[in-house]
Amino acid sequence: DDTKNNNNMSLKCIGTIVSPFTKRMGTPRQGALAPSSRGFVQLQNIPTETLHGIEQYSHGWILFQFHANTDLASSQKTKIRPPRAPKGTKVGQLATRSPHRPNPLGLSLVKIEYLDAPRKRLYISALDLVNGTPVYDIKPYVPWDIPGYYEIINNNNNNNTTTRNA
């Protein structure tokens, strides 16, 4: 029963995406597929100072709402067919990157271009977000976000070490 569950949360929108993509259809599935796409996050409800230092990072994560879904309230689907999957293949909706989910939250990796503090805008590229998308959080992309990062570093350090025989 959700009324007794204290694990629910409400989110505060901190900004909105301004993007050349005005409809779901035609918006890239991944920002990396459209590296020259440009837009910005128009910050609202938070001070610009919360992004001080973000330009030290090449990329960032945008936590957003799939606001343009057409079946948010009515969908009872638990399995869907991913794009480019063999005909008849269905998987659980949480095993895909589909926007049709129990909670319509998305996570997008974007390239950080620059912060225009006076206008409260974070300019980004390589985006896959529809114009007007509500933004709930922005986080820097750091090297250890790469799976296996520490193993790669350790292997490189081990391969670069020379051992001398006494």
PDB file of N, CA, C and O in Angstrom, residues 26-86:
ATOM      1  N   GLY A  26      11.770  11.417 -34.347  1.00  0.00           N
ATOM      2  CA  GLY A  26      12.835  12.218 -34.937  1.00  0.00           C
ATOM      3  C   GLY A  26      13.906  12.630 -33.937  1.00  0.00           C
ATOM      4  O   GLY A  26      14.954  13.137 -34.329  1.00  0.00           O
ATOM      5  N   THR A  27      13.648  12.417 -32.658  1.00  0.00           N
ATOM      6  CA  THR A  27      14.666  12.690 -31.645  1.00  0.00           C
ATOM      7  C   THR A  27      15.611  11.491 -31.596  1.00  0.00           C
ATOM      8  O   THR A  27      15.153  10.353 -31.581  1.00  0.00           O
ATOM      9  N   PRO A  28      16.926  11.714 -31.599  1.00  0.00           N
ATOM     10  CA  PRO A  28      17.865  10.569 -31.569  1.00  0.00           C
ATOM     11  C   PRO A  28      17.633   9.687 -30.342  1.00  0.00           C
ATOM     12  O   PRO A  28      17.275  10.182 -29.272  1.00  0.00           O
ATOM     13  N   ARG A  29      17.848   8.388 -30.504  1.00  0.00           N
ATOM     14  CA  ARG A  29      17.706   7.449 -29.376  1.00  0.00           C
ATOM     15  C   ARG A  29      18.864   7.602 -28.397  1.00  0.00           C
ATOM     16  O   ARG A  29      18.731   7.298 -27.225  1.00  0.00           O
ATOM     17  N   GLN A  30      20.012   8.022 -28.904  1.00  0.00           N
ATOM     18  CA  GLN A  30      21.193   8.245 -28.074  1.00  0.00           C
ATOM     19  C   GLN A  30      21.867   9.520 -28.551  1.00  0.00           C
ATOM     20  O   GLN A  30      21.994   9.744 -29.754  1.00  0.00           O
ATOM     21  N   GLY A  31      22.334  10.340 -27.621  1.00  0.00           N
ATOM     22  CA  GLY A  31      22.999  11.573 -27.986  1.00  0.00           C
ATOM     23  C   GLY A  31      24.248  11.357 -28.817  1.00  0.00           C
ATOM     24  O   GLY A  31      24.584  12.166 -29.680  1.00  0.00           O
ATOM     25  N   ALA A  32      24.941  10.246 -28.575  1.00  0.00           N
ATOM     26  CA  ALA A  32      26.166   9.957 -29.324  1.00  0.00           C
ATOM     27  C   ALA A  32      25.875   9.772 -30.817  1.00  0.00           C
ATOM     28  O   ALA A  32      26.767   9.922 -31.644  1.00  0.00           O
ATOM     29  N   LEU A  33      24.622   9.462 -31.160  1.00  0.00           N
ATOM     30  CA  LEU A  33      24.251   9.311 -32.571  1.00  0.00           C
ATOM     31  C   LEU A  33      24.056  10.661 -33.251  1.00  0.00           C
ATOM     32  O   LEU A  33      23.949  10.733 -34.470  1.00  0.00           O
ATOM     33  N   ALA A  34      23.988  11.721 -32.454  1.00  0.00           N
ATOM     34  CA  ALA A  34      23.808  13.082 -32.989  1.00  0.00           C
ATOM     35  C   ALA A  34      24.776  14.029 -32.275  1.00  0.00           C
ATOM     36  O   ALA A  34      24.363  14.941 -31.566  1.00  0.00           O
ATOM     37  N   PRO A  35      26.102  13.812 -32.462  1.00  0.00           N
ATOM     38  CA  PRO A  35      27.073  14.598 -31.706  1.00  0.00           C
ATOM     39  C   PRO A  35      27.018  16.102 -31.975  1.00  0.00           C
ATOM     40  O   PRO A  35      27.430  16.897 -31.133  1.00  0.00           O
ATOM     41  N   SER A  36      26.493  16.502 -33.126  1.00  0.00           N
ATOM     42  CA  SER A  36      26.445  17.935 -33.438  1.00  0.00           C
ATOM     43  C   SER A  36      25.153  18.596 -32.944  1.00  0.00           C
ATOM     44  O   SER A  36      25.001  19.809 -33.086  1.00  0.00           O
ATOM     45  N   SER A  37      24.231  17.827 -32.373  1.00  0.00           N
ATOM     46  CA  SER A  37      23.001  18.434 -31.856  1.00  0.00           C
ATOM     47  C   SER A  37      23.345  19.346 -30.680  1.00  0.00           C
ATOM     48  O   SER A  37      24.195  19.028 -29.865  1.00  0.00           O
ATOM     49  N   ARG A  38      22.700  20.486 -30.635  1.00  0.00           N
ATOM     50  CA  ARG A  38      23.000  21.491 -29.619  1.00  0.00           C
ATOM     51  C   ARG A  38      21.716  21.947 -28.926  1.00  0.00           C
ATOM     52  O   ARG A  38      20.657  21.993 -29.530  1.00  0.00           O
ATOM     53  N   GLY A  39      21.841  22.286 -27.660  1.00  0.00           N
ATOM     54  CA  GLY A  39      20.723  22.811 -26.893  1.00  0.00           C
ATOM     55  C   GLY A  39      21.224  23.316 -25.558  1.00  0.00           C
ATOM     56  O   GLY A  39      22.430  23.472 -25.362  1.00  0.00           O
ATOM     57  N   PHE A  40      20.310  23.548 -24.651  1.00  0.00           N
ATOM     58  CA  PHE A  40      20.729  23.966 -23.318  1.00  0.00           C
ATOM     59  C   PHE A  40      19.669  23.601 -22.285  1.00  0.00           C
ATOM     60  O   PHE A  40      18.514  23.342 -22.615  1.00  0.00           O
ATOM     61  N   VAL A  41      20.121  23.575 -21.039  1.00  0.00           N
ATOM     62  CA  VAL A  41      19.222  23.423 -19.904  1.00  0.00           C
ATOM     63  C   VAL A  41      18.965  24.839 -19.396  1.00  0.00           C
ATOM     64  O   VAL A  41      19.912  25.553 -19.038  1.00  0.00           O
ATOM     65  N   GLN A  42      17.701  25.253 -19.418  1.00  0.00           N
ATOM     66  CA  GLN A  42      17.322  26.544 -18.848  1.00  0.00           C
ATOM     67  C   GLN A  42      17.002  26.299 -17.382  1.00  0.00           C
ATOM     68  O   GLN A  42      15.996  25.676 -17.055  1.00  0.00           O
ATOM     69  N   LEU A  43      17.906  26.723 -16.512  1.00  0.00           N
ATOM     70  CA  LEU A  43      17.723  26.490 -15.082  1.00  0.00           C
ATOM     71  C   LEU A  43      16.586  27.327 -14.525  1.00  0.00           C
ATOM     72  O   LEU A  43      16.359  28.454 -14.961  1.00  0.00           O
ATOM     73  N   GLN A  44      15.889  26.759 -13.567  1.00  0.00           N
ATOM     74  CA  GLN A  44      14.820  27.459 -12.863  1.00  0.00           C
ATOM     75  C   GLN A  44      14.717  26.854 -11.469  1.00  0.00           C
ATOM     76  O   GLN A  44      15.080  25.708 -11.255  1.00  0.00           O
ATOM     77  N   ASN A  45      14.259  27.619 -10.534  1.00  0.00           N
ATOM     78  CA  ASN A  45      14.022  27.148  -9.169  1.00  0.00           C
ATOM     79  C   ASN A  45      15.289  26.821  -8.381  1.00  0.00           C
ATOM     80  O   ASN A  45      15.192  26.308  -7.269  1.00  0.00           O
ATOM     81  N   ILE A  46      16.495  27.051  -8.953  1.00  0.00           N
ATOM     82  CA  ILE A  46      17.741  26.847  -8.210  1.00  0.00           C
ATOM     83  C   ILE A  46      18.728  27.940  -8.604  1.00  0.00           C
ATOM     84  O   ILE A  46      18.666  28.457  -9.716  1.00  0.00           O
ATOM     85  N   PRO A  47      19.643  28.270  -7.720  1.00  0.00           N
ATOM     86  CA  PRO A  47      20.648  29.273  -8.073  1.00  0.00           C
ATOM     87  C   PRO A  47      21.661  28.707  -9.077  1.00  0.00           C
ATOM     88  O   PRO A  47      22.012  27.527  -9.014  1.00  0.00           O
ATOM     89  N   THR A  48      22.133  29.539  -9.964  1.00  0.00           N
ATOM     90  CA  THR A  48      23.127  29.135 -10.959  1.00  0.00           C
ATOM     91  C   THR A  48      24.401  28.627 -10.285  1.00  0.00           C
ATOM     92  O   THR A  48      25.092  27.771 -10.824  1.00  0.00           O
ATOM     93  N   GLU A  49      24.690  29.129  -9.082  1.00  0.00           N
ATOM     94  CA  GLU A  49      25.905  28.724  -8.367  1.00  0.00           C
ATOM     95  C   GLU A  49      25.956  27.217  -8.105  1.00  0.00           C
ATOM     96  O   GLU A  49      27.029  26.669  -7.867  1.00  0.00           O
ATOM     97  N   THR A  50      24.813  26.544  -8.161  1.00  0.00           N
ATOM     98  CA  THR A  50      24.816  25.092  -7.939  1.00  0.00           C
ATOM     99  C   THR A  50      25.597  24.368  -9.035  1.00  0.00           C
ATOM    100  O   THR A  50      25.992  23.224  -8.849  1.00  0.00           O
ATOM    101  N   LEU A  51      25.815  25.023 -10.175  1.00  0.00           N
ATOM    102  CA  LEU A  51      26.591  24.415 -11.262  1.00  0.00           C
ATOM    103  C   LEU A  51      28.028  24.925 -11.325  1.00  0.00           C
ATOM    104  O   LEU A  51      28.765  24.567 -12.236  1.00  0.00           O
ATOM    105  N   HIS A  52      28.447  25.726 -10.359  1.00  0.00           N
ATOM    106  CA  HIS A  52      29.818  26.234 -10.357  1.00  0.00           C
ATOM    107  C   HIS A  52      30.795  25.054 -10.377  1.00  0.00           C
ATOM    108  O   HIS A  52      30.724  24.162  -9.547  1.00  0.00           O
ATOM    109  N   GLY A  53      31.684  25.015 -11.356  1.00  0.00           N
ATOM    110  CA  GLY A  53      32.661  23.938 -11.498  1.00  0.00           C
ATOM    111  C   GLY A  53      32.274  22.879 -12.512  1.00  0.00           C
ATOM    112  O   GLY A  53      33.088  22.029 -12.862  1.00  0.00           O
ATOM    113  N   ILE A  54      31.042  22.891 -13.007  1.00  0.00           N
ATOM    114  CA  ILE A  54      30.587  21.855 -13.953  1.00  0.00           C
ATOM    115  C   ILE A  54      31.395  21.883 -15.249  1.00  0.00           C
ATOM    116  O   ILE A  54      31.573  20.861 -15.900  1.00  0.00           O
ATOM    117  N   GLU A  55      31.930  23.059 -15.609  1.00  0.00           N
ATOM    118  CA  GLU A  55      32.697  23.169 -16.851  1.00  0.00           C
ATOM    119  C   GLU A  55      34.048  22.461 -16.785  1.00  0.00           C
ATOM    120  O   GLU A  55      34.721  22.318 -17.804  1.00  0.00           O
ATOM    121  N   GLN A  56      34.439  21.995 -15.613  1.00  0.00           N
ATOM    122  CA  GLN A  56      35.669  21.207 -15.485  1.00  0.00           C
ATOM    123  C   GLN A  56      35.490  19.802 -16.059  1.00  0.00           C
ATOM    124  O   GLN A  56      36.465  19.077 -16.218  1.00  0.00           O
ATOM    125  N   TYR A  57      34.262  19.439 -16.354  1.00  0.00           N
ATOM    126  CA  TYR A  57      33.952  18.098 -16.856  1.00  0.00           C
ATOM    127  C   TYR A  57      33.578  18.174 -18.333  1.00  0.00           C
ATOM    128  O   TYR A  57      32.958  19.132 -18.777  1.00  0.00           O
ATOM    129  N   SER A  58      33.931  17.147 -19.065  1.00  0.00           N
ATOM    130  CA  SER A  58      33.620  17.118 -20.497  1.00  0.00           C
ATOM    131  C   SER A  58      32.167  16.735 -20.750  1.00  0.00           C
ATOM    132  O   SER A  58      31.560  17.186 -21.720  1.00  0.00           O
ATOM    133  N   HIS A  59      31.618  15.897 -19.878  1.00  0.00           N
ATOM    134  CA  HIS A  59      30.269  15.370 -20.074  1.00  0.00           C
ATOM    135  C   HIS A  59      29.502  15.406 -18.759  1.00  0.00           C
ATOM    136  O   HIS A  59      30.091  15.509 -17.688  1.00  0.00           O
ATOM    137  N   GLY A  60      28.205  15.282 -18.877  1.00  0.00           N
ATOM    138  CA  GLY A  60      27.361  15.251 -17.695  1.00  0.00           C
ATOM    139  C   GLY A  60      26.162  14.344 -17.899  1.00  0.00           C
ATOM    140  O   GLY A  60      25.775  14.036 -19.030  1.00  0.00           O
ATOM    141  N   TRP A  61      25.592  13.919 -16.802  1.00  0.00           N
ATOM    142  CA  TRP A  61      24.369  13.118 -16.796  1.00  0.00           C
ATOM    143  C   TRP A  61      23.196  14.050 -16.529  1.00  0.00           C
ATOM    144  O   TRP A  61      23.253  14.875 -15.625  1.00  0.00           O
ATOM    145  N   ILE A  62      22.136  13.903 -17.302  1.00  0.00           N
ATOM    146  CA  ILE A  62      20.908  14.659 -17.097  1.00  0.00           C
ATOM    147  C   ILE A  62      19.824  13.661 -16.676  1.00  0.00           C
ATOM    148  O   ILE A  62      19.541  12.710 -17.398  1.00  0.00           O
ATOM    149  N   LEU A  63      19.251  13.866 -15.499  1.00  0.00           N
ATOM    150  CA  LEU A  63      18.117  13.066 -15.041  1.00  0.00           C
ATOM    151  C   LEU A  63      16.860  13.843 -15.412  1.00  0.00           C
ATOM    152  O   LEU A  63      16.712  15.004 -15.028  1.00  0.00           O
ATOM    153  N   PHE A  64      15.986  13.211 -16.183  1.00  0.00           N
ATOM    154  CA  PHE A  64      14.847  13.930 -16.745  1.00  0.00           C
ATOM    155  C   PHE A  64      13.587  13.081 -16.738  1.00  0.00           C
ATOM    156  O   PHE A  64      13.633  11.880 -16.456  1.00  0.00           O
ATOM    157  N   GLN A  65      12.484  13.708 -17.074  1.00  0.00           N
ATOM    158  CA  GLN A  65      11.196  13.017 -17.184  1.00  0.00           C
ATOM    159  C   GLN A  65      10.866  12.791 -18.654  1.00  0.00           C
ATOM    160  O   GLN A  65      11.008  13.694 -19.482  1.00  0.00           O
ATOM    161  N   PHE A  66      10.410  11.583 -18.989  1.00  0.00           N
ATOM    162  CA  PHE A  66       9.879  11.292 -20.329  1.00  0.00           C
ATOM    163  C   PHE A  66       8.484  11.927 -20.407  1.00  0.00           C
ATOM    164  O   PHE A  66       7.475  11.245 -20.323  1.00  0.00           O
ATOM    165  N   HIS A  67       8.432  13.211 -20.553  1.00  0.00           N
ATOM    166  CA  HIS A  67       7.171  13.953 -20.491  1.00  0.00           C
ATOM    167  C   HIS A  67       6.321  13.817 -21.749  1.00  0.00           C
ATOM    168  O   HIS A  67       5.126  14.092 -21.708  1.00  0.00           O
ATOM    169  N   ALA A  68       6.917  13.390 -22.851  1.00  0.00           N
ATOM    170  CA  ALA A  68       6.178  13.314 -24.112  1.00  0.00           C
ATOM    171  C   ALA A  68       5.571  11.931 -24.365  1.00  0.00           C
ATOM    172  O   ALA A  68       4.981  11.709 -25.420  1.00  0.00           O
ATOM    173  N   ASN A  69       5.687  11.009 -23.398  1.00  0.00           N
ATOM    174  CA  ASN A  69       5.039   9.704 -23.566  1.00  0.00           C
ATOM    175  C   ASN A  69       3.537   9.885 -23.695  1.00  0.00           C
ATOM    176  O   ASN A  69       2.943  10.732 -23.035  1.00  0.00           O
ATOM    177  N   THR A  70       2.934   9.051 -24.514  1.00  0.00           N
ATOM    178  CA  THR A  70       1.492   9.175 -24.745  1.00  0.00           C
ATOM    179  C   THR A  70       0.669   8.209 -23.901  1.00  0.00           C
ATOM    180  O   THR A  70      -0.540   8.321 -23.864  1.00  0.00           O
ATOM    181  N   ASP A  71       1.314   7.264 -23.232  1.00  0.00           N
ATOM    182  CA  ASP A  71       0.562   6.244 -22.508  1.00  0.00           C
ATOM    183  C   ASP A  71       1.019   6.096 -21.059  1.00  0.00           C
ATOM    184  O   ASP A  71       0.979   5.018 -20.498  1.00  0.00           O
ATOM    185  N   LEU A  72       1.425   7.173 -20.434  1.00  0.00           N
ATOM    186  CA  LEU A  72       1.981   7.081 -19.084  1.00  0.00           C
ATOM    187  C   LEU A  72       1.033   6.457 -18.079  1.00  0.00           C
ATOM    188  O   LEU A  72       1.396   5.568 -17.334  1.00  0.00           O
ATOM    189  N   ALA A  73      -0.187   6.911 -18.048  1.00  0.00           N
ATOM    190  CA  ALA A  73      -1.122   6.462 -17.021  1.00  0.00           C
ATOM    191  C   ALA A  73      -1.808   5.153 -17.363  1.00  0.00           C
ATOM    192  O   ALA A  73      -2.215   4.413 -16.484  1.00  0.00           O
ATOM    193  N   SER A  74      -1.940   4.844 -18.642  1.00  0.00           N
ATOM    194  CA  SER A  74      -2.765   3.706 -19.029  1.00  0.00           C
ATOM    195  C   SER A  74      -1.993   2.425 -19.322  1.00  0.00           C
ATOM    196  O   SER A  74      -2.577   1.355 -19.372  1.00  0.00           O
ATOM    197  N   SER A  75      -0.694   2.488 -19.520  1.00  0.00           N
ATOM    198  CA  SER A  75       0.063   1.313 -19.933  1.00  0.00           C
ATOM    199  C   SER A  75       0.192   0.292 -18.805  1.00  0.00           C
ATOM    200  O   SER A  75       0.565   0.638 -17.694  1.00  0.00           O
ATOM    201  N   GLN A  76      -0.118  -0.951 -19.119  1.00  0.00           N
ATOM    202  CA  GLN A  76       0.062  -2.054 -18.184  1.00  0.00           C
ATOM    203  C   GLN A  76       1.085  -3.046 -18.716  1.00  0.00           C
ATOM    204  O   GLN A  76       1.224  -4.137 -18.185  1.00  0.00           O
ATOM    205  N   LYS A  77       1.784  -2.666 -19.786  1.00  0.00           N
ATOM    206  CA  LYS A  77       2.749  -3.575 -20.409  1.00  0.00           C
ATOM    207  C   LYS A  77       3.907  -3.848 -19.454  1.00  0.00           C
ATOM    208  O   LYS A  77       4.433  -2.935 -18.828  1.00  0.00           O
ATOM    209  N   THR A  78       4.283  -5.111 -19.364  1.00  0.00           N
ATOM    210  CA  THR A  78       5.469  -5.467 -18.591  1.00  0.00           C
ATOM    211  C   THR A  78       6.612  -5.876 -19.507  1.00  0.00           C
ATOM    212  O   THR A  78       7.758  -5.848 -19.109  1.00  0.00           O
ATOM    213  N   LYS A  79       6.273  -6.253 -20.749  1.00  0.00           N
ATOM    214  CA  LYS A  79       7.284  -6.633 -21.728  1.00  0.00           C
ATOM    215  C   LYS A  79       7.082  -5.816 -23.000  1.00  0.00           C
ATOM    216  O   LYS A  79       5.962  -5.494 -23.363  1.00  0.00           O
ATOM    217  N   ILE A  80       8.207  -5.506 -23.644  1.00  0.00           N
ATOM    218  CA  ILE A  80       8.162  -4.747 -24.895  1.00  0.00           C
ATOM    219  C   ILE A  80       9.194  -5.299 -25.872  1.00  0.00           C
ATOM    220  O   ILE A  80      10.108  -6.027 -25.479  1.00  0.00           O
ATOM    221  N   ARG A  81       9.035  -4.942 -27.130  1.00  0.00           N
ATOM    222  CA  ARG A  81      10.002  -5.348 -28.154  1.00  0.00           C
ATOM    223  C   ARG A  81      10.983  -4.203 -28.367  1.00  0.00           C
ATOM    224  O   ARG A  81      10.604  -3.133 -28.814  1.00  0.00           O
ATOM    225  N   PRO A  82      12.255  -4.411 -28.030  1.00  0.00           N
ATOM    226  CA  PRO A  82      13.237  -3.353 -28.230  1.00  0.00           C
ATOM    227  C   PRO A  82      13.448  -3.067 -29.715  1.00  0.00           C
ATOM    228  O   PRO A  82      13.279  -3.962 -30.551  1.00  0.00           O
ATOM    229  N   PRO A  83      13.834  -1.841 -30.050  1.00  0.00           N
ATOM    230  CA  PRO A  83      14.144  -1.527 -31.449  1.00  0.00           C
ATOM    231  C   PRO A  83      15.251  -2.450 -31.960  1.00  0.00           C
ATOM    232  O   PRO A  83      16.172  -2.791 -31.227  1.00  0.00           O
ATOM    233  N   ARG A  84      15.146  -2.847 -33.175  1.00  0.00           N
ATOM    234  CA  ARG A  84      16.138  -3.687 -33.857  1.00  0.00           C
ATOM    235  C   ARG A  84      16.282  -5.081 -33.258  1.00  0.00           C
ATOM    236  O   ARG A  84      17.229  -5.785 -33.551  1.00  0.00           O
ATOM    237  N   ALA A  85      15.352  -5.499 -32.384  1.00  0.00           N
ATOM    238  CA  ALA A  85      15.387  -6.860 -31.854  1.00  0.00           C
ATOM    239  C   ALA A  85      14.768  -7.798 -32.890  1.00  0.00           C
ATOM    240  O   ALA A  85      13.931  -7.371 -33.687  1.00  0.00           O
ATOM    241  N   PRO A  86      15.171  -9.054 -32.882  1.00  0.00           N
ATOM    242  CA  PRO A  86      14.549 -10.007 -33.817  1.00  0.00           C
ATOM    243  C   PRO A  86      13.036 -10.047 -33.631  1.00  0.00           C
ATOM    244  O   PRO A  86      12.527  -9.873 -32.524  1.00  0.00           O
TER     245      PRO A  86
END
